[in-house]
Amino acid sequence: MKEKMAQQTTLNTLEIGASGRVIAVNGDSRITRRILEMGIIPGVLVKLVKSAPFNDPIEVSVRGYNLAMRRSEAAAIEVAL
Amino acid sequence: MASTTAHSLTIALAGNPNAGKTTLFNALTGLKQKVANYPGVTVERKTGRWQLNGSGADLIDLPGLYSLDATSLDEQIARSVITGEQKGVRRPDVVVAVVDATNLERNLYLVTQLFDYKVPVVIALTMIDVFEKQDHEINIAKLSQLLKVPVVAINAKSGRGIKELAKEVHKAAEKGESSAPVFNDVDETSGPHAKIFARYSFISKAVQESTRHNDTSKLRISSKIDKVLTHKFFGLVILVAVLLVVFQAIFSWATVPMDLLEQGFGGLSALVKENMPPGILTDLISDGIIAGVGGVVVFLPQILLLFLFISLLEDTGYMARAAFLMDKLMSKVGLHGKAFLPLVSSFACAIPGIMATRTIENRRDRFATIMVAPFMSCSARLPVYTLMIAAFFAGQTIFGFISVAAVLMLAMYSLGIAVAVVVAFILKRTVLKAPPPPFLMELPEYRVPNLRTVLQNMFTRAWLFLKRAGTVILAISILLWALMYFPRDLSPAPAADASTTQAAVVETGSEPAEDVVKESEQLKHSFAGMLGHTIEPVIRPLGFDWKIGVALIASFAAREVLVSTLSIIYNVGKDADAESTTLVSAIRDAKGDDGKPIWTPLTALTLMVFFVLAMQCMSTLAVVRRETNSWIWPIFMFSYMTVIAYTAAFLTYQGGRMLGFE
């Protein structure tokens, strides 16, 4: 999956309404673990639904439900467009 | 395990937040439920009896969980209940996992963790009607077969599937073992998160094989609602509007039952006085007990309404949106968006609010939230605000249509919030320095609130308030009545008495009636009067006299005690000729030794400001002591809040006088 053919970026830089497939969730903190436990694991499709007032946090759609996270946290999530 | 008919079953309810666990718990147990805490911690322990096929079962409602990883206190408790390590709780025979059909994959994650404990699991599938309305199909038998546990579609509201759930739980208990797959032995050498990946790949496969999604492009209703409610501009406008509506409603709707209660208690008190022989006992009952309890119970309509709104906002899913909207702001002062909910709950009472901070994992963020939570104007302050507003600002309007009462209420709530922001900002840069906390929060689907859940929550909270009112406040009321009643029959004060001298200096000349003087003297020389006099020099610059001082001392027990204290004080010391016996007019009519009214709108405002900011609640301090596991934090909280409250009240009163207000 990590081929260069797909354009790679991180979830926080996605445009509103854009989707991507998760390649990796970086880090090994509690928050990394919680992101994974909430179902954001490599291979899953994520969509940036909207951002809150003042541009942060963001609302992400994953596995049919919506999750709010800060852009700083979304930066750890690598996605392929 | 042998036949289970011999002993009563213990069943635990587990599930994600928002999966419909509370609704199911209420449907299964009815009104037979108990709310307490697990010993030594503040995780709420909800238990009830479930009439399971004739024989009853103990039902334990575990806290809402996403994971059993035991990183938070809730998760640790849930895990120890499931493994039977929790003291005082029998190891559950069966765990009923409440799973939201519209959010199958993530809900099943917790279920696969339950499998690891080898406890028999029965899945209660909720929201199936919503799922089907979204044009999805689910093969329940297939899902059950793939997960190797019984799956029962339920609707707690209509009662669908409840009987079948009972049957399956009974069967699972008799079988006594689980044949579900276990992920304990997944090799984690390939990566630290291999177990999570293994669970999800198992879940994805099961879900794919048992469900069909016919039209995923259809925009869900929640998304449509969210387009407005979390809109960058309108979302914030609506949030403010929601808060305003709540406050305005509390103050217009609640007045009718409040007036009735007030009249009722007044009548009861008079009835006792008329029909009992005069003496200490009669005075105790009518002036101590009835007046004290009445002064608190009268505010129950407001408290019920406030909790109704809080429950409604939570149950509809709006509360999470509020956290989403507010997170940037919260993170600016170094708090988590999750702190929004505990802080909003603190508007009802700081105690559950502080307890709700348990969801914040980082200790420093949690402590910072706890430290500022009491600045949120709690329901115990409402009686104080209402009394002040009713006495001095009732019926007044700005521009003819904006109620001064509503504006003042909003101002008091805003003042608390503003000070909380400043304090949190300072704390996070000094004693509780830490990087900004992570934020990760589900935005659940909007739902039509379940009336029963909302009402049950409302009445439980109101009952807890009443219980406090009935015990602590009644005890304080009687103690106070005694403090003001004794010692009896003291000879008139000697002229050397400091306060009398002071009063005499400013006296304008008009002599009050003899019996009033006698009554006033009695109060002045009671234990309470002595205490009030002792602190009077300190509170004089705030425009408070010693009677208010007595009320301030008394309200350390609980803020709402101020009202009952004042009602007792003015019952005892009120002008004998006063036509009205209600507290409001007693306050308006109260005169100082100089014959001037003690209370002016400025005094009332100053008192309100003081009450917004002062730490006047022993119960909160006790909870902080428990939640921080140290005496340092509650002492710190008490000290800094008192300093801030005094300073702000001083500025209000002296500033007001400089601007020409009395």
XYZ file of C-alpha atoms in Angstrom:
743
model
C 0.000 0.000 0.000
C 2.916 2.315 0.582
C 3.651 2.744 -3.123
C 4.365 6.213 -4.372
C 1.609 6.045 -6.960
C -0.983 7.375 -4.512
C -0.483 10.875 -3.231
C 0.390 10.872 0.443
C -0.467 13.419 3.062
C -1.689 13.646 6.635
C -5.322 13.817 7.726
C -5.047 17.377 9.032
C -4.129 18.729 5.614
C -7.092 17.157 3.812
C -9.560 19.594 2.383
C -13.054 19.679 3.814
C -15.092 16.981 2.135
C -12.016 15.056 0.955
C -11.405 11.406 1.772
C -8.311 9.287 2.081
C -7.229 5.821 3.059
C -5.209 5.522 6.248
C -1.654 4.323 5.677
C -0.260 4.636 9.177
C -0.906 6.169 12.548
C 2.387 7.464 13.875
C 3.484 7.555 17.460
C 3.195 5.232 20.408
C 1.382 7.280 23.006
C -1.904 6.693 24.714
C -3.565 8.942 22.198
C -2.152 6.904 19.315
C -3.596 3.820 20.889
C -6.958 5.498 21.415
C -7.064 6.655 17.787
C -6.477 3.058 16.705
C -9.031 1.689 19.138
C -11.612 4.064 17.732
C -11.141 2.236 14.460
C -8.728 4.491 12.606
C -6.287 1.804 11.503
C -4.328 1.334 8.275
C -6.581 0.501 5.351
C -9.677 2.272 6.634
C -11.318 5.122 4.725
C -11.509 8.485 6.490
C -13.249 11.661 5.422
C -12.725 15.152 6.759
C -16.293 16.343 7.270
C -15.763 19.822 8.645
C -13.757 21.958 10.961
C -15.051 23.766 14.018
C -15.077 27.545 14.394
C -11.503 28.902 14.425
C -10.577 25.967 12.151
C -9.985 23.452 14.927
C -10.884 20.725 15.916
C -12.004 18.755 12.885
C -14.810 16.289 12.382
C -13.775 13.040 10.751
C -16.063 10.350 9.397
C -14.781 6.800 9.840
C -16.497 3.402 9.823
C -19.877 5.087 9.546
C -19.577 7.332 12.576
C -18.172 10.765 13.272
C -15.244 11.592 15.477
C -13.893 14.957 16.515
C -10.145 15.440 16.863
C -7.649 18.264 16.911
C -5.597 19.020 13.833
C -2.452 18.329 15.849
C -3.689 14.797 16.447
C -4.819 14.316 12.876
C -1.268 15.187 11.827
C -0.176 11.773 13.099
C -2.514 10.022 10.692
C -0.981 9.421 7.270
C -3.446 9.021 4.453
C -3.303 8.264 0.733
C -5.645 10.301 -1.424
C -21.072 -24.065 35.977
C -23.993 -25.941 37.495
C -27.649 -24.983 37.312
C -28.178 -21.345 38.076
C -31.557 -21.696 39.711
C -29.822 -22.080 43.057
C -28.410 -18.572 43.221
C -29.521 -15.229 41.920
C -27.774 -14.221 38.715
C -25.507 -11.208 38.380
C -25.604 -9.558 34.978
C -23.422 -6.668 33.833
C -24.390 -4.211 31.108
C -21.454 -3.027 29.024
C -21.327 -0.827 25.965
C -20.028 2.278 24.253
C -21.332 5.648 25.333
C -24.448 6.585 23.331
C -25.209 2.959 22.453
C -28.505 3.018 24.346
C -27.224 1.364 27.502
C -29.013 3.657 29.935
C -32.314 3.290 28.102
C -32.023 -0.492 28.220
C -31.010 -0.429 31.877
C -34.059 1.670 32.714
C -36.332 -0.606 30.704
C -35.012 -3.725 32.433
C -34.977 -2.451 35.993
C -37.837 0.025 36.011
C -37.645 2.257 39.026
C -35.837 -0.328 41.103
C -32.342 1.047 40.804
C -29.659 2.249 43.153
C -26.991 4.812 42.416
C -23.860 4.845 44.545
C -20.112 4.950 44.106
C -17.627 2.123 43.969
C -15.773 2.176 47.281
C -12.811 4.524 47.410
C -13.361 5.913 43.929
C -15.976 8.114 42.368
C -17.022 5.869 39.514
C -20.800 5.676 39.653
C -22.195 2.307 40.460
C -25.686 1.808 39.110
C -27.452 -1.376 40.071
C -30.989 -2.670 39.795
C -33.116 -5.794 39.756
C -34.075 -7.400 36.486
C -37.062 -9.766 36.625
C -35.474 -12.419 34.512
C -37.884 -15.249 33.714
C -39.472 -15.071 37.122
C -36.247 -15.231 39.091
C -34.659 -11.860 39.657
C -31.126 -10.956 38.630
C -28.819 -8.235 39.867
C -28.091 -5.904 36.996
C -24.939 -3.785 37.080
C -24.680 -0.879 34.684
C -20.997 -0.432 33.832
C -19.747 3.022 32.837
C -19.912 3.785 29.107
C -16.675 2.549 27.539
C -14.886 2.460 24.211
C -12.224 0.097 25.426
C -11.301 -2.106 28.368
C -7.685 -1.101 28.160
C -7.761 0.212 31.704
C -6.123 3.539 30.920
C -8.921 5.457 32.603
C -10.507 4.899 35.985
C -13.832 3.942 34.368
C -12.095 1.253 32.351
C -10.214 -0.057 35.369
C -13.419 -0.375 37.366
C -15.290 -1.999 34.490
C -12.499 -4.489 34.063
C -12.355 -5.366 37.721
C -16.135 -5.864 37.802
C -15.968 -8.225 34.822
C -13.100 -10.222 36.280
C -14.780 -10.371 39.685
C -11.947 -8.484 41.380
C -14.174 -5.589 42.366
C -14.970 -5.843 46.053
C -18.653 -6.099 46.897
C -19.650 -7.102 43.372
C -20.139 -10.716 42.366
C -18.422 -11.714 39.167
C -21.123 -11.362 36.518
C -22.559 -14.609 35.187
C -23.276 -12.943 31.873
C -22.279 -9.653 30.301
C -24.908 -8.060 28.098
C -23.035 -6.023 25.510
C -25.137 -3.182 24.190
C -24.198 -2.626 20.555
C -25.434 0.196 18.339
C -26.382 -1.293 14.946
C -25.695 1.994 13.187
C -22.129 1.937 14.478
C -21.434 -1.740 14.405
C -17.675 -1.949 13.859
C -16.538 0.382 16.599
C -19.128 -0.954 19.051
C -17.957 -4.499 18.440
C -14.375 -3.552 19.337
C -15.314 -3.470 23.026
C -17.173 -6.755 22.558
C -14.041 -8.501 21.295
C -12.285 -7.236 24.420
C -15.045 -8.734 26.553
C -14.417 -12.052 24.788
C -10.901 -12.090 26.209
C -12.262 -12.408 29.734
C -14.113 -15.589 28.731
C -17.292 -14.391 30.368
C -20.493 -15.402 28.526
C -21.561 -12.471 26.345
C -24.995 -11.753 24.905
C -25.236 -8.906 22.427
C -28.227 -6.569 22.662
C -28.426 -4.862 19.302
C -29.954 -1.390 19.561
C -30.941 1.245 17.006
C -31.925 -1.458 14.556
C -34.917 0.575 13.344
C -32.678 3.552 12.586
C -30.255 1.243 10.823
C -32.979 -0.185 8.622
C -34.411 3.245 7.932
C -30.998 4.179 6.548
C -31.581 1.512 3.899
C -29.194 -0.984 5.397
C -29.859 -4.641 5.998
C -28.493 -6.881 8.706
C -28.585 -10.646 9.030
C -28.675 -11.089 12.773
C -28.438 -14.878 12.708
C -25.369 -14.628 10.508
C -23.750 -12.029 12.777
C -24.412 -14.235 15.791
C -22.927 -17.216 14.021
C -19.791 -15.296 13.021
C -19.252 -13.767 16.454
C -20.171 -17.057 18.176
C -22.372 -15.278 20.721
C -26.149 -14.763 20.822
C -27.310 -11.513 19.224
C -30.752 -10.128 20.058
C -32.237 -7.091 18.356
C -33.957 -4.980 20.970
C -35.913 -1.792 21.244
C -36.026 -0.724 24.864
C -38.821 1.737 24.164
C -41.282 -0.633 22.498
C -40.124 -3.663 24.439
C -39.134 -5.510 21.306
C -36.688 -8.324 21.968
C -36.609 -7.885 25.749
C -38.124 -11.327 26.388
C -35.791 -12.947 23.942
C -32.843 -11.166 25.553
C -33.884 -12.571 28.932
C -34.116 -16.045 27.416
C -30.678 -15.812 25.821
C -29.101 -14.415 28.994
C -30.601 -17.279 30.972
C -29.328 -19.806 28.466
C -25.865 -18.253 28.438
C -25.761 -18.319 32.240
C -26.718 -21.986 32.310
C -24.081 -22.783 29.734
C -21.632 -20.753 31.782
C -18.884 -20.559 29.225
C -18.051 -18.535 26.170
C -17.084 -20.003 22.833
C -16.277 -16.611 21.341
C -12.870 -16.010 19.801
C -10.132 -14.709 22.049
C -7.461 -12.195 21.061
C -5.296 -12.446 24.151
C -2.727 -14.573 22.407
C -2.172 -12.306 19.398
C 1.551 -11.948 18.888
C 2.505 -8.328 19.507
C 6.144 -8.683 18.474
C 5.240 -7.547 14.967
C 4.057 -4.231 16.413
C 2.626 -2.799 19.595
C -0.843 -2.554 18.155
C -1.173 -5.954 16.510
C -4.009 -6.903 18.848
C -6.081 -3.892 17.822
C -5.531 -4.725 14.142
C -6.486 -8.358 14.722
C -9.708 -7.398 16.467
C -10.701 -4.982 13.757
C -9.959 -7.349 10.918
C -12.111 -9.991 12.619
C -14.881 -7.415 13.133
C -14.712 -6.032 9.586
C -15.077 -9.527 8.179
C -18.046 -10.368 10.383
C -19.774 -7.076 9.635
C -19.141 -7.337 5.912
C -20.639 -10.795 5.771
C -23.716 -10.001 7.823
C -24.743 -6.542 6.606
C -25.647 -4.948 3.294
C -25.497 -1.239 2.692
C -27.829 -0.303 -0.092
C -27.462 3.417 -0.275
C -24.509 4.943 1.475
C -24.654 8.171 -0.487
C -27.788 9.323 1.262
C -26.971 12.212 3.557
C -27.882 11.275 7.085
C -30.213 13.510 9.031
C -27.492 14.108 11.614
C -25.197 15.555 8.975
C -27.956 17.860 7.818
C -28.598 19.054 11.359
C -24.874 19.460 11.913
C -24.611 21.713 8.884
C -26.426 24.289 10.996
C -25.637 23.381 14.614
C -21.872 23.169 14.180
C -21.705 25.910 11.580
C -18.754 28.201 12.180
C -20.939 31.189 12.827
C -24.510 30.021 13.340
C -23.332 27.154 15.540
C -21.952 29.610 18.067
C -24.990 31.863 17.816
C -27.244 28.866 18.448
C -25.121 27.746 21.409
C -25.549 31.141 23.066
C -29.249 31.151 22.176
C -29.741 27.691 23.693
C -28.132 28.810 26.947
C -30.243 31.971 27.001
C -33.481 30.076 26.388
C -32.639 27.667 29.202
C -32.068 30.469 31.681
C -35.059 32.511 30.633
C -37.310 29.444 30.795
C -36.077 28.466 34.235
C -37.011 31.858 35.509
C -40.398 32.257 33.945
C -41.802 28.727 34.190
C -40.521 27.952 37.641
C -42.170 30.895 39.361
C -45.650 29.369 39.457
C -44.843 26.215 41.465
C -42.336 28.205 43.506
C -45.009 30.635 44.641
C -47.277 27.760 45.555
C -44.583 26.011 47.582
C -43.699 29.248 49.313
C -47.305 29.843 50.316
C -47.668 26.235 51.425
C -44.688 26.325 53.755
C -45.669 29.740 55.066
C -49.132 28.422 55.861
C -47.749 25.310 57.512
C -45.441 27.352 59.691
C -48.296 29.612 60.782
C -50.536 26.610 61.431
C -47.947 25.106 63.761
C -47.577 28.390 65.631
C -51.337 28.700 66.081
C -52.020 25.167 67.200
C -49.102 24.375 69.423
C -48.420 25.825 72.859
C -45.822 28.595 72.658
C -42.349 27.481 73.620
C -39.029 26.240 72.392
C -40.448 23.176 70.606
C -43.012 25.193 68.657
C -40.374 27.730 67.671
C -38.017 24.933 66.648
C -40.621 23.311 64.422
C -42.056 26.406 62.804
C -39.006 28.665 62.651
C -36.247 26.091 62.489
C -37.473 23.009 60.681
C -40.359 24.134 58.479
C -38.792 27.441 57.518
C -35.432 25.805 56.839
C -36.740 22.968 54.695
C -39.217 25.215 52.940
C -36.511 27.667 51.992
C -34.774 24.920 50.058
C -37.672 22.898 48.695
C -39.122 26.034 47.201
C -36.316 26.036 44.639
C -36.906 22.486 43.533
C -38.900 23.534 40.435
C -35.867 25.416 39.138
C -33.495 22.595 39.829
C -35.785 20.109 38.103
C -36.013 22.383 35.082
C -32.270 22.892 34.878
C -31.620 19.167 35.032
C -34.332 18.613 32.482
C -32.433 20.834 30.069
C -29.051 19.298 30.844
C -30.461 15.784 30.351
C -32.146 16.842 27.131
C -28.963 18.368 25.735
C -27.029 15.238 26.618
C -29.617 12.824 25.309
C -30.065 14.570 21.967
C -26.326 14.546 21.302
C -26.027 18.311 21.373
C -23.648 18.344 24.345
C -20.877 16.751 22.265
C -21.401 19.401 19.581
C -21.020 22.063 22.212
C -17.675 20.503 23.187
C -16.707 20.429 19.510
C -17.566 24.100 19.109
C -15.839 25.080 22.320
C -12.658 23.016 22.148
C -10.533 25.650 20.462
C -11.539 28.080 23.159
C -10.976 25.514 25.897
C -7.571 24.584 24.519
C -6.623 28.269 24.474
C -6.751 28.227 28.257
C -5.129 24.814 28.257
C -8.232 22.753 28.897
C -9.646 19.843 26.966
C -12.897 20.147 25.008
C -13.952 17.259 27.246
C -13.680 19.669 30.149
C -16.643 21.443 28.633
C -19.060 18.765 29.760
C -17.870 18.602 33.383
C -17.881 22.375 33.426
C -21.383 22.543 31.963
C -22.496 19.907 34.468
C -21.035 22.122 37.157
C -23.757 24.600 36.293
C -26.063 22.097 37.938
C -23.666 21.125 40.704
C -19.887 21.176 40.902
C -19.895 17.802 42.613
C -21.029 15.662 39.653
C -19.097 18.061 37.433
C -15.866 17.442 39.285
C -16.613 13.742 39.282
C -17.193 13.872 35.525
C -13.633 15.091 35.026
C -12.630 11.460 35.306
C -13.015 11.215 31.539
C -10.026 13.536 31.187
C -7.068 11.222 31.193
C -4.247 13.661 31.820
C -3.884 14.392 35.518
C -2.864 18.029 35.166
C -5.666 18.833 32.749
C -8.069 17.104 35.041
C -6.895 19.004 38.113
C -7.045 22.312 36.255
C -10.645 21.534 35.288
C -11.498 20.565 38.868
C -9.954 23.771 40.177
C -12.148 26.000 38.017
C -15.342 23.904 38.041
C -16.778 25.612 41.163
C -16.787 28.945 39.306
C -19.624 27.643 37.180
C -22.808 28.910 38.765
C -24.350 25.799 40.277
C -27.986 25.183 41.113
C -27.268 25.894 44.760
C -26.435 29.457 43.767
C -29.733 29.791 41.931
C -31.704 30.303 45.133
C -29.297 33.097 46.070
C -29.483 34.777 42.657
C -33.247 34.337 42.488
C -33.789 35.784 45.908
C -31.658 38.826 45.142
C -33.314 39.315 41.755
C -36.798 38.779 43.149
C -36.134 41.285 45.899
C -34.578 44.061 43.868
C -34.759 43.536 40.135
C -38.035 41.708 39.520
C -40.209 42.938 36.684
C -37.694 45.504 35.500
C -36.841 45.713 31.834
C -34.273 47.304 29.592
C -35.683 49.015 26.472
C -39.056 47.765 27.629
C -38.619 44.140 26.586
C -35.341 42.667 27.873
C -35.811 41.385 31.386
C -33.230 42.722 33.833
C -33.477 39.422 35.694
C -32.402 37.468 32.607
C -29.555 39.877 31.874
C -28.314 39.670 35.478
C -28.476 35.891 35.423
C -26.502 35.807 32.200
C -24.015 38.263 33.701
C -23.500 36.089 36.797
C -22.970 32.959 34.722
C -20.608 34.873 32.413
C -18.615 36.288 35.315
C -18.014 32.780 36.665
C -16.924 31.575 33.242
C -14.632 34.563 32.673
C -12.879 34.124 36.018
C -12.588 30.378 35.385
C -10.884 31.099 32.062
C -8.354 33.436 33.665
C -7.642 31.065 36.539
C -7.283 28.042 34.240
C -4.943 30.041 32.031
C -2.765 30.920 35.011
C -2.875 27.433 36.544
C -1.863 25.786 33.274
C 1.131 28.074 33.055
C 2.229 27.672 36.653
C 1.341 24.854 39.041
C -0.198 22.592 36.424
C 2.071 23.265 33.493
C 1.609 20.715 30.694
C 1.329 20.532 26.923
C -2.210 20.854 25.517
C -4.189 17.686 26.167
C -5.325 15.388 23.366
C -8.871 15.636 22.162
C -10.758 12.724 20.694
C -14.492 12.606 20.991
C -17.347 10.888 19.283
C -20.034 13.070 17.754
C -23.010 10.773 18.188
C -25.995 10.788 15.866
C -28.664 13.249 16.857
C -31.521 11.486 18.525
C -34.998 12.236 19.650
C -34.438 12.146 23.397
C -35.913 9.260 25.323
C -38.400 10.897 27.631
C -38.071 8.234 30.273
C -34.279 8.463 30.405
C -34.450 12.225 30.575
C -37.097 12.234 33.305
C -35.367 9.516 35.287
C -32.098 11.417 35.153
C -33.864 14.616 36.139
C -35.600 13.062 39.125
C -32.525 11.143 40.281
C -30.489 14.346 40.324
C -33.288 16.279 42.001
C -33.624 13.522 44.570
C -29.908 13.653 45.299
C -30.265 17.391 45.769
C -33.253 16.914 48.058
C -31.419 14.282 50.027
C -28.726 16.839 50.601
C -31.362 19.406 51.429
C -33.086 16.987 53.751
C -30.020 15.972 55.697
C -27.219 18.526 55.601
C -29.408 21.540 55.182
C -31.986 20.532 57.751
C -29.225 19.833 60.241
C -27.629 23.191 59.486
C -30.991 24.916 59.696
C -31.653 23.513 63.148
C -28.118 24.235 64.288
C -28.504 27.780 63.047
C -31.861 28.220 64.612
C -30.277 27.095 67.881
C -27.319 29.416 67.371
C -29.757 32.275 66.985
C -32.167 31.100 69.679
C -29.623 30.573 72.430
C -28.485 31.793 74.856
C -31.898 33.111 75.994
C -32.770 35.901 78.396
C -29.637 37.931 78.325
C -29.745 41.321 79.941
C -29.599 44.259 77.509
C -26.252 44.935 75.979
C -23.856 47.152 77.857
C -23.044 50.390 76.106
C -19.440 49.301 75.798
C -20.426 46.674 73.203
C -18.410 47.580 70.137
C -21.143 47.075 67.587
C -23.778 48.840 69.651
C -21.485 51.810 70.021
C -20.810 51.789 66.327
C -24.510 51.561 65.600
C -25.300 54.314 68.037
C -22.936 56.653 66.279
C -24.754 56.383 62.987
C -28.191 56.200 64.520
C -30.540 58.763 63.029
C -32.938 59.085 65.890
C -36.197 57.240 65.232
C -36.660 54.733 68.039
C -37.926 51.289 67.000
C -40.753 49.669 68.942
C -39.872 48.030 72.250
C -40.583 44.416 71.314
C -38.544 44.762 68.144
C -35.635 46.067 70.151
C -35.969 43.089 72.484
C -36.049 40.642 69.611
C -33.153 42.363 67.922
C -31.170 42.338 71.148
C -31.845 38.620 71.551
C -30.428 37.939 68.106
C -27.489 40.269 68.612
C -26.457 38.386 71.689
C -27.090 34.935 70.388
C -24.129 32.782 69.381
C -24.827 33.515 65.719
C -24.929 37.227 66.335
C -21.562 37.084 68.054
C -20.072 35.272 65.109
C -21.603 37.714 62.647
C -20.323 40.650 64.648
C -16.866 39.129 64.736
C -16.585 39.109 60.967
C -18.501 42.338 60.379
C -15.395 44.582 60.201
C -14.061 42.351 57.435
C -17.241 42.379 55.353
C -18.247 46.001 55.988
C -16.301 47.184 52.921
C -18.551 44.875 50.875
C -21.676 46.578 52.214
C -22.600 43.540 54.300
C -23.819 43.804 57.853
C -23.405 41.190 60.554
C -26.664 39.478 59.640
C -25.387 38.856 56.153
C -22.200 37.779 57.890
C -24.142 35.132 59.796
C -25.687 33.968 56.534
C -22.256 33.853 54.867
C -20.859 31.718 57.668
C -23.853 29.404 57.516
C -23.649 29.028 53.760
C -20.217 27.432 53.951
C -22.184 24.279 54.510
C -23.991 24.728 51.222
C -24.709 27.889 49.284
C -28.468 27.501 49.312
C -28.335 27.625 53.114
C -27.970 31.384 52.715
C -31.633 31.553 51.855
C -32.856 29.536 54.816
C -30.488 31.409 57.116
C -31.809 34.741 55.934
C -35.356 33.520 56.289
C -34.654 32.449 59.855
C -32.785 35.642 60.651
C -35.556 37.825 59.310
C -38.249 35.737 60.907
C -36.646 36.369 64.225
C -35.547 39.910 63.767
C -38.097 41.237 61.320
C -40.111 44.399 61.884
C -43.176 43.392 63.902
C -45.392 45.642 61.805
C -44.316 44.240 58.499
C -47.368 43.311 56.517
C -45.753 40.708 54.318
C -44.211 37.608 55.789
C -42.365 36.430 52.703
C -38.627 36.481 52.702
C -38.449 38.863 49.766
C -40.342 41.600 51.532
C -38.560 40.865 54.788
C -35.276 41.547 53.032
C -36.591 44.687 51.405
C -37.938 45.879 54.733
C -34.849 45.022 56.749
C -33.447 48.093 58.431
C -30.083 48.635 60.041
C -29.617 50.179 63.457
C -29.543 53.524 61.698
C -32.997 52.948 60.211
C -31.613 52.827 56.686
C -32.376 49.785 54.584
C -29.598 47.211 54.847
C -30.239 45.907 51.393
C -29.968 48.020 48.295
C -29.759 46.813 44.708
C -25.999 47.379 45.009
C -25.753 45.170 48.112
C -27.733 42.497 46.306
C -25.457 42.700 43.274
C -22.355 42.565 45.485
C -23.674 39.505 47.269
C -24.377 37.831 43.934
C -20.832 38.560 42.731
C -19.451 37.175 45.970
C -21.503 34.027 45.552
C -20.395 33.504 41.964
C -16.768 33.366 43.032
C -16.559 32.183 46.636
C -15.896 28.556 47.565
C -18.852 28.123 49.861
C -19.594 24.460 49.696
C -18.122 21.935 52.098
C -19.361 19.072 49.942
C -17.402 20.298 46.931
C -14.256 20.575 49.013
C -14.810 17.036 50.249
C -15.161 15.766 46.684
C -12.050 17.637 45.586
C -10.193 16.090 48.469
C -11.288 12.671 47.269
C -10.727 13.272 43.571
C -7.255 14.722 44.035
C -6.453 12.442 46.939
C -4.850 15.282 48.830
C -5.809 18.028 51.260
C -3.572 20.533 49.527
C -5.892 21.006 46.536
C -9.121 21.686 48.431
C -7.299 24.062 50.784
C -5.716 25.805 47.813
C -9.119 25.975 46.110
C -10.810 27.426 49.155
C -8.107 30.025 49.734
C -7.733 31.357 46.239
C -11.471 31.434 45.564
C -12.170 33.340 48.765
C -9.515 35.914 47.903
C -10.916 36.371 44.395
C -14.510 36.570 45.666
C -13.645 39.141 48.296
C -11.687 41.269 45.840
C -14.425 41.178 43.202
C -17.173 41.935 45.729
C -15.086 44.791 47.131
C -14.597 46.266 43.672
C -18.304 45.865 42.883
C -19.492 47.591 46.040
C -16.917 50.350 46.249
C -16.982 50.864 42.494
C -20.759 51.065 42.564
C -20.656 53.667 45.315
C -18.111 55.732 43.430
C -20.486 55.673 40.477
C -23.158 57.091 42.730
C -25.177 53.975 43.563
C -26.211 53.398 47.132
